């Protein structure tokens, strides 16, 4: 059975992070020699799962639901979707693989 596509939700405005004193957009914040977004993307690549990054364009910035809809529209032939907010830089590739395998057996799954 095909694996789901990881939708990396990177379209948010990061307003709360900036309002709390962040000096840059949260996805551009440095962490371990990379940006937060680079950390997330590296973990997704290491998982071997197909993926798509939802960038801040058009209606994708209206909210998380709109970002998910944009990602689904961009990947219409996906076997399913694993939703991953781009501000989770400590997510592990093996966690994504376990969730993807669970999605092969059931309609929804959580780490």
Coordinates of N, CA, C and O in Angstrom, one line a residue:
X1 N 0.8 -1.2 0.0 CA 0.0 0.0 0.0 C 0.9 1.2 0.0 O 1.9 1.3 0.7
X2 N 0.5 2.2 -0.8 CA 1.4 3.5 -0.9 C 1.4 4.2 0.4 O 0.5 4.2 1.2
X3 N 2.5 5.0 0.6 CA 2.6 5.8 1.8 C 2.0 7.1 1.7 O 1.9 7.7 0.6
X4 N 1.6 7.7 2.8 CA 1.0 9.1 2.7 C 2.1 10.1 2.4 O 3.3 9.9 2.6
X5 N 1.6 11.2 1.9 CA 2.5 12.4 1.6 C 2.5 13.3 2.9 O 1.5 13.6 3.4
X6 N 3.7 13.7 3.3 CA 3.8 14.6 4.4 C 3.6 16.0 3.9 O 4.2 16.5 3.0
X7 N 2.6 16.7 4.5 CA 2.3 18.1 4.2 C 3.0 18.9 5.3 O 2.6 18.9 6.4
X8 N 4.1 19.6 4.9 CA 4.8 20.5 5.9 C 4.2 21.8 5.8 O 4.3 22.5 4.8
X9 N 3.5 22.2 6.8 CA 2.7 23.5 6.9 C 3.6 24.6 7.3 O 3.9 24.8 8.4
X10 N 4.1 25.4 6.3 CA 5.0 26.5 6.5 C 4.5 27.8 6.0 O 5.2 28.7 5.6
X11 N 3.2 27.9 6.0 CA 2.5 29.1 5.5 C 2.1 30.1 6.6 O 1.7 31.2 6.3
X12 N 2.2 29.8 7.8 CA 1.8 30.6 8.9 C 2.6 31.9 9.0 O 3.7 32.0 8.5
X13 N 2.0 32.9 9.6 CA 2.7 34.2 9.7 C 3.6 34.3 10.9 O 4.4 35.2 10.9
X14 N 3.5 33.4 11.8 CA 4.4 33.5 13.0 C 4.2 34.7 13.8 O 5.1 35.1 14.5
X15 N 3.0 35.2 13.9 CA 2.7 36.5 14.6 C 3.0 36.4 16.1 O 3.5 37.3 16.7
X16 N 2.6 35.2 16.7 CA 2.7 35.1 18.2 C 4.2 35.0 18.5 O 4.6 35.6 19.5
X17 N 5.0 34.4 17.7 CA 6.4 34.3 18.0 C 7.1 35.7 17.9 O 7.8 36.1 18.8
X18 N 6.7 36.4 16.9 CA 7.3 37.8 16.7 C 6.8 38.7 17.9 O 7.5 39.5 18.4
X19 N 5.5 38.6 18.2 CA 4.9 39.4 19.3 C 5.6 39.1 20.7 O 5.7 39.9 21.5
X20 N 6.1 37.9 20.8 CA 6.7 37.5 22.1 C 8.2 37.9 22.2 O 8.9 37.6 23.1
X21 N 8.7 38.5 21.1 CA 10.0 39.0 21.1 C 11.0 38.3 20.1 O 12.2 38.6 20.1
X22 N 10.5 37.4 19.4 CA 11.3 36.7 18.4 C 11.8 37.7 17.4 O 11.1 38.6 16.9
X23 N 13.1 37.7 17.0 CA 13.7 38.6 16.1 C 13.5 38.3 14.7 O 13.9 39.1 13.8
X24 N 12.9 37.2 14.4 CA 12.7 36.7 13.0 C 11.5 35.8 12.9 O 10.9 35.5 14.0
X25 N 11.1 35.5 11.8 CA 10.0 34.5 11.7 C 10.4 33.2 12.3 O 11.6 32.8 12.2
X26 N 9.5 32.6 13.0 CA 9.9 31.4 13.8 C 10.5 30.3 13.0 O 11.4 29.6 13.4
X27 N 10.1 30.1 11.7 CA 10.7 29.1 10.9 C 12.1 29.4 10.4 O 12.9 28.5 10.0
X28 N 12.5 30.7 10.5 CA 13.8 31.1 10.1 C 14.8 31.2 11.4 O 16.0 31.5 11.2
X29 N 14.2 30.9 12.6 CA 15.0 31.0 13.8 C 16.1 29.9 13.8 O 15.8 28.8 13.3
X30 N 17.3 30.2 14.2 CA 18.3 29.2 14.2 C 18.1 28.2 15.3 O 17.7 28.5 16.4
X31 N 18.5 26.9 15.0 CA 18.4 25.8 15.9 C 19.4 24.7 15.5 O 19.2 24.1 14.4
X32 N 20.4 24.5 16.3 CA 21.4 23.5 16.0 C 22.1 23.6 14.6 O 22.3 22.7 13.9
X33 N 22.4 24.9 14.3 CA 23.2 25.1 13.0 C 22.3 25.2 11.8 O 22.8 25.3 10.7
X34 N 21.0 25.1 11.9 CA 20.1 25.2 10.8 C 18.9 26.1 11.3 O 18.8 26.3 12.4
X35 N 18.0 26.4 10.3 CA 16.8 27.0 10.7 C 15.8 26.0 11.2 O 16.0 24.8 10.9
X36 N 14.8 26.4 11.9 CA 13.7 25.5 12.3 C 13.1 24.8 11.1 O 13.0 23.5 11.1
X37 N 12.8 25.5 10.0 CA 12.3 24.8 8.8 C 13.3 23.8 8.2 O 12.9 22.7 7.8
X38 N 14.5 24.2 8.2 CA 15.5 23.2 7.6 C 15.6 22.0 8.5 O 15.8 20.9 7.9
X39 N 15.5 22.1 9.8 CA 15.5 20.9 10.7 C 14.3 20.0 10.4 O 14.5 18.8 10.3
X40 N 13.1 20.6 10.2 CA 11.9 19.8 9.9 C 12.1 19.1 8.5 O 11.8 17.9 8.4
X41 N 12.5 19.9 7.5 CA 12.6 19.3 6.2 C 13.7 18.2 6.2 O 13.5 17.2 5.5
X42 N 14.8 18.3 6.9 CA 15.8 17.3 7.0 C 15.2 16.0 7.6 O 15.5 14.9 7.1
X43 N 14.4 16.1 8.6 CA 13.8 15.0 9.3 C 12.8 14.3 8.3 O 12.7 13.1 8.2
X44 N 12.0 15.1 7.6 CA 11.1 14.5 6.6 C 11.9 13.8 5.5 O 11.5 12.7 5.1
X45 N 12.9 14.4 5.0 CA 13.7 13.7 3.9 C 14.3 12.4 4.5 O 14.3 11.4 3.8
X46 N 14.8 12.4 5.7 CA 15.3 11.2 6.3 C 14.3 10.1 6.5 O 14.6 8.9 6.5
X47 N 13.0 10.5 6.6 CA 12.0 9.5 6.7 C 11.7 8.7 5.4 O 11.2 7.6 5.4
X48 N 12.1 9.3 4.3 CA 11.9 8.7 3.0 C 10.5 8.8 2.5 O 10.1 8.3 1.4
X49 N 9.6 9.5 3.2 CA 8.2 9.7 2.8 C 8.1 10.8 1.7 O 8.9 11.8 1.7
X50 N 7.2 10.6 0.8 CA 6.9 11.8 -0.1 C 6.5 13.0 0.7 O 5.9 12.8 1.8
X51 N 6.8 14.2 0.2 CA 6.4 15.3 1.0 C 6.2 16.5 0.1 O 6.6 16.6 -1.1
X52 N 5.5 17.5 0.7 CA 5.2 18.8 0.0 C 5.2 19.9 1.0 O 4.6 19.7 2.1
X53 N 5.9 21.0 0.7 CA 6.0 22.1 1.6 C 4.9 23.1 1.2 O 4.9 23.6 0.1
X54 N 4.0 23.5 2.1 CA 3.0 24.5 1.9 C 3.6 25.8 2.3 O 3.8 26.1 3.4
X55 N 3.8 26.7 1.3 CA 4.5 28.0 1.5 C 3.4 29.1 1.7 O 2.3 28.9 1.3
X56 N 3.8 30.2 2.2 CA 2.8 31.3 2.3 C 2.5 32.0 1.0 O 3.1 32.9 0.5
X57 N 1.4 31.4 0.4 CA 0.9 32.0 -0.9 C -0.6 32.0 -0.8 O -1.2 31.0 -0.4
X58 N -1.2 33.1 -1.2 CA -2.6 33.2 -1.4 C -3.3 32.8 -0.1 O -3.0 33.2 1.0
X59 N -4.3 31.9 -0.3 CA -5.2 31.6 0.9 C -4.5 30.7 1.9 O -5.0 30.5 3.0
X60 N -3.3 30.1 1.6 CA -2.6 29.3 2.5 C -2.3 30.0 3.8 O -2.1 29.4 4.9
X61 N -2.2 31.3 3.8 CA -1.9 32.1 5.0 C -3.1 32.4 5.9 O -3.0 33.0 6.9
X62 N -4.3 32.0 5.4 CA -5.5 32.3 6.2 C -5.7 31.5 7.4 O -6.3 31.9 8.4
X63 N -5.1 30.4 7.5 CA -5.1 29.5 8.7 C -4.7 28.1 8.4 O -4.4 27.8 7.2
X64 N -4.6 27.3 9.4 CA -4.1 26.0 9.2 C -5.0 25.1 8.3 O -4.5 24.4 7.5
X65 N -6.3 25.2 8.5 CA -7.2 24.5 7.6 C -7.0 24.9 6.2 O -7.0 24.0 5.3
X66 N -6.8 26.1 5.9 CA -6.6 26.6 4.5 C -5.2 26.1 4.0 O -5.1 25.7 2.8
X67 N -4.2 26.0 4.9 CA -2.9 25.5 4.4 C -3.0 24.0 4.1 O -2.5 23.5 3.1
X68 N -3.8 23.3 4.9 CA -4.0 21.8 4.6 C -4.7 21.7 3.3 O -4.3 20.9 2.5
X69 N -5.7 22.5 3.1 CA -6.5 22.4 1.8 C -5.6 22.7 0.6 O -5.6 22.0 -0.4
X70 N -4.7 23.7 0.8 CA -3.8 24.0 -0.3 C -2.8 22.8 -0.6 O -2.5 22.5 -1.7
X71 N -2.3 22.2 0.5 CA -1.4 21.1 0.3 C -2.1 19.9 -0.3 O -1.5 19.2 -1.2
X72 N -3.4 19.6 0.1 CA -4.1 18.5 -0.5 C -4.4 18.8 -2.0 O -4.2 17.9 -2.8
X73 N -4.7 20.0 -2.3 CA -4.9 20.3 -3.7 C -3.6 20.2 -4.6 O -3.7 19.8 -5.7
X74 N -2.5 20.5 -3.9 CA -1.2 20.4 -4.6 C -0.7 18.9 -4.8 O 0.1 18.7 -5.6
X75 N -1.3 18.0 -4.1 CA -0.9 16.6 -4.1 C -2.1 15.7 -4.3 O -2.4 14.8 -3.5
X76 N -2.9 15.9 -5.3 CA -4.2 15.2 -5.5 C -4.0 13.7 -5.6 O -5.0 13.0 -5.4
X77 N -2.9 13.2 -6.0 CA -2.7 11.8 -6.2 C -2.1 11.1 -5.0 O -1.7 9.9 -5.1
X78 N -1.9 11.8 -3.9 CA -1.3 11.2 -2.7 C -2.2 10.1 -2.2 O -3.5 10.1 -2.4
X79 N -1.6 9.1 -1.6 CA -2.4 8.0 -1.0 C -3.0 8.4 0.3 O -3.9 7.7 0.8
X80 N -2.7 9.5 0.8 CA -3.2 10.1 2.1 C -2.2 11.2 2.5 O -1.2 11.4 1.8
X81 N -2.5 11.8 3.6 CA -1.6 12.9 4.1 C -1.3 12.8 5.5 O -2.1 12.4 6.4
X82 N 0.0 13.1 5.8 CA 0.5 13.2 7.2 C 0.7 14.7 7.4 O 1.6 15.3 6.7
X83 N 0.0 15.3 8.3 CA 0.0 16.7 8.5 C 1.1 17.1 9.5 O 1.1 16.5 10.6
X84 N 2.1 17.9 9.1 CA 3.2 18.3 10.0 C 3.4 19.8 10.0 O 3.9 20.4 9.0
X85 N 3.0 20.4 11.1 CA 3.3 21.9 11.2 C 4.9 22.0 11.2 O 5.6 21.3 11.8
X86 N 5.3 23.0 10.4 CA 6.7 23.3 10.2 C 7.5 23.8 11.4 O 8.7 23.9 11.4
X87 N 6.7 24.1 12.5 CA 7.4 24.6 13.7 C 7.6 23.5 14.8 O 7.7 23.8 15.9
X88 N 7.8 22.3 14.3 CA 8.1 21.1 15.2 C 9.5 20.6 14.8 O 9.6 19.5 14.3
X89 N 10.5 21.3 15.1 CA 11.9 21.0 14.6 C 12.5 19.7 15.3 O 13.5 19.2 14.8
X90 N 11.9 19.2 16.3 CA 12.4 18.1 17.0 C 11.7 16.8 16.6 O 12.0 15.7 17.2
X91 N 10.8 16.8 15.6 CA 10.1 15.7 15.1 C 11.2 14.7 14.6 O 12.2 15.1 14.0
X92 N 11.0 13.4 14.8 CA 11.9 12.4 14.4 C 11.4 11.7 13.1 O 10.2 11.4 13.0
X93 N 12.3 11.3 12.3 CA 11.9 10.6 11.0 C 11.3 9.3 11.3 O 10.3 8.9 10.7
X94 N 11.8 8.6 12.3 CA 11.2 7.3 12.7 C 9.7 7.4 13.2 O 8.9 6.6 13.0
X95 N 9.5 8.5 13.9 CA 8.1 8.8 14.3 C 7.2 9.0 13.1 O 6.1 8.4 13.0
X96 N 7.6 9.7 12.1 CA 6.8 9.9 10.9 C 6.6 8.6 10.2 O 5.5 8.3 9.7
X97 N 7.6 7.7 10.1 CA 7.5 6.4 9.5 C 6.5 5.6 10.2 O 5.7 4.9 9.6
X98 N 6.5 5.6 11.6 CA 5.5 4.8 12.3 C 4.1 5.3 12.1 O 3.2 4.5 11.9
X99 N 3.9 6.6 12.1 CA 2.6 7.1 11.8 C 2.1 6.8 10.4 O 1.0 6.4 10.1
X100 N 3.0 6.9 9.4 CA 2.7 6.5 8.0 C 2.3 5.0 7.9 O 1.3 4.7 7.2
X101 N 3.0 4.1 8.6 CA 2.6 2.7 8.6 C 1.3 2.5 9.2 O 0.5 1.7 8.7
X102 N 1.0 3.2 10.3 CA -0.3 3.1 11.0 C -1.4 3.6 10.0 O -2.5 3.0 10.0
X103 N -1.1 4.6 9.2 CA -2.1 5.1 8.3 C -2.4 4.1 7.2 O -3.5 4.2 6.5
X104 N -1.6 3.2 7.0 CA -1.8 2.1 6.0 C -2.9 1.1 6.5 O -3.5 0.4 5.7
X105 N -3.1 1.1 7.8 CA -4.0 0.2 8.5 C -5.3 0.8 8.9 O -6.3 0.1 9.1
X106 N -5.3 2.1 9.1 CA -6.5 2.8 9.6 C -6.6 4.2 9.0 O -5.6 4.7 8.5
X107 N -7.7 4.8 9.1 CA -8.0 6.1 8.5 C -7.3 7.3 9.1 O -7.0 8.3 8.5
X108 N -7.0 7.2 10.4 CA -6.2 8.3 11.1 C -5.3 7.7 12.1 O -5.5 6.6 12.6
X109 N -4.3 8.5 12.5 CA -3.3 8.0 13.4 C -2.6 9.2 14.0 O -2.6 10.3 13.4
X110 N -2.0 9.1 15.2 CA -1.3 10.2 15.8 C 0.0 9.6 16.4 O 0.0 8.4 16.8
X111 N 1.0 10.4 16.6 CA 2.3 9.9 17.1 C 2.1 9.5 18.6 O 1.2 10.0 19.3

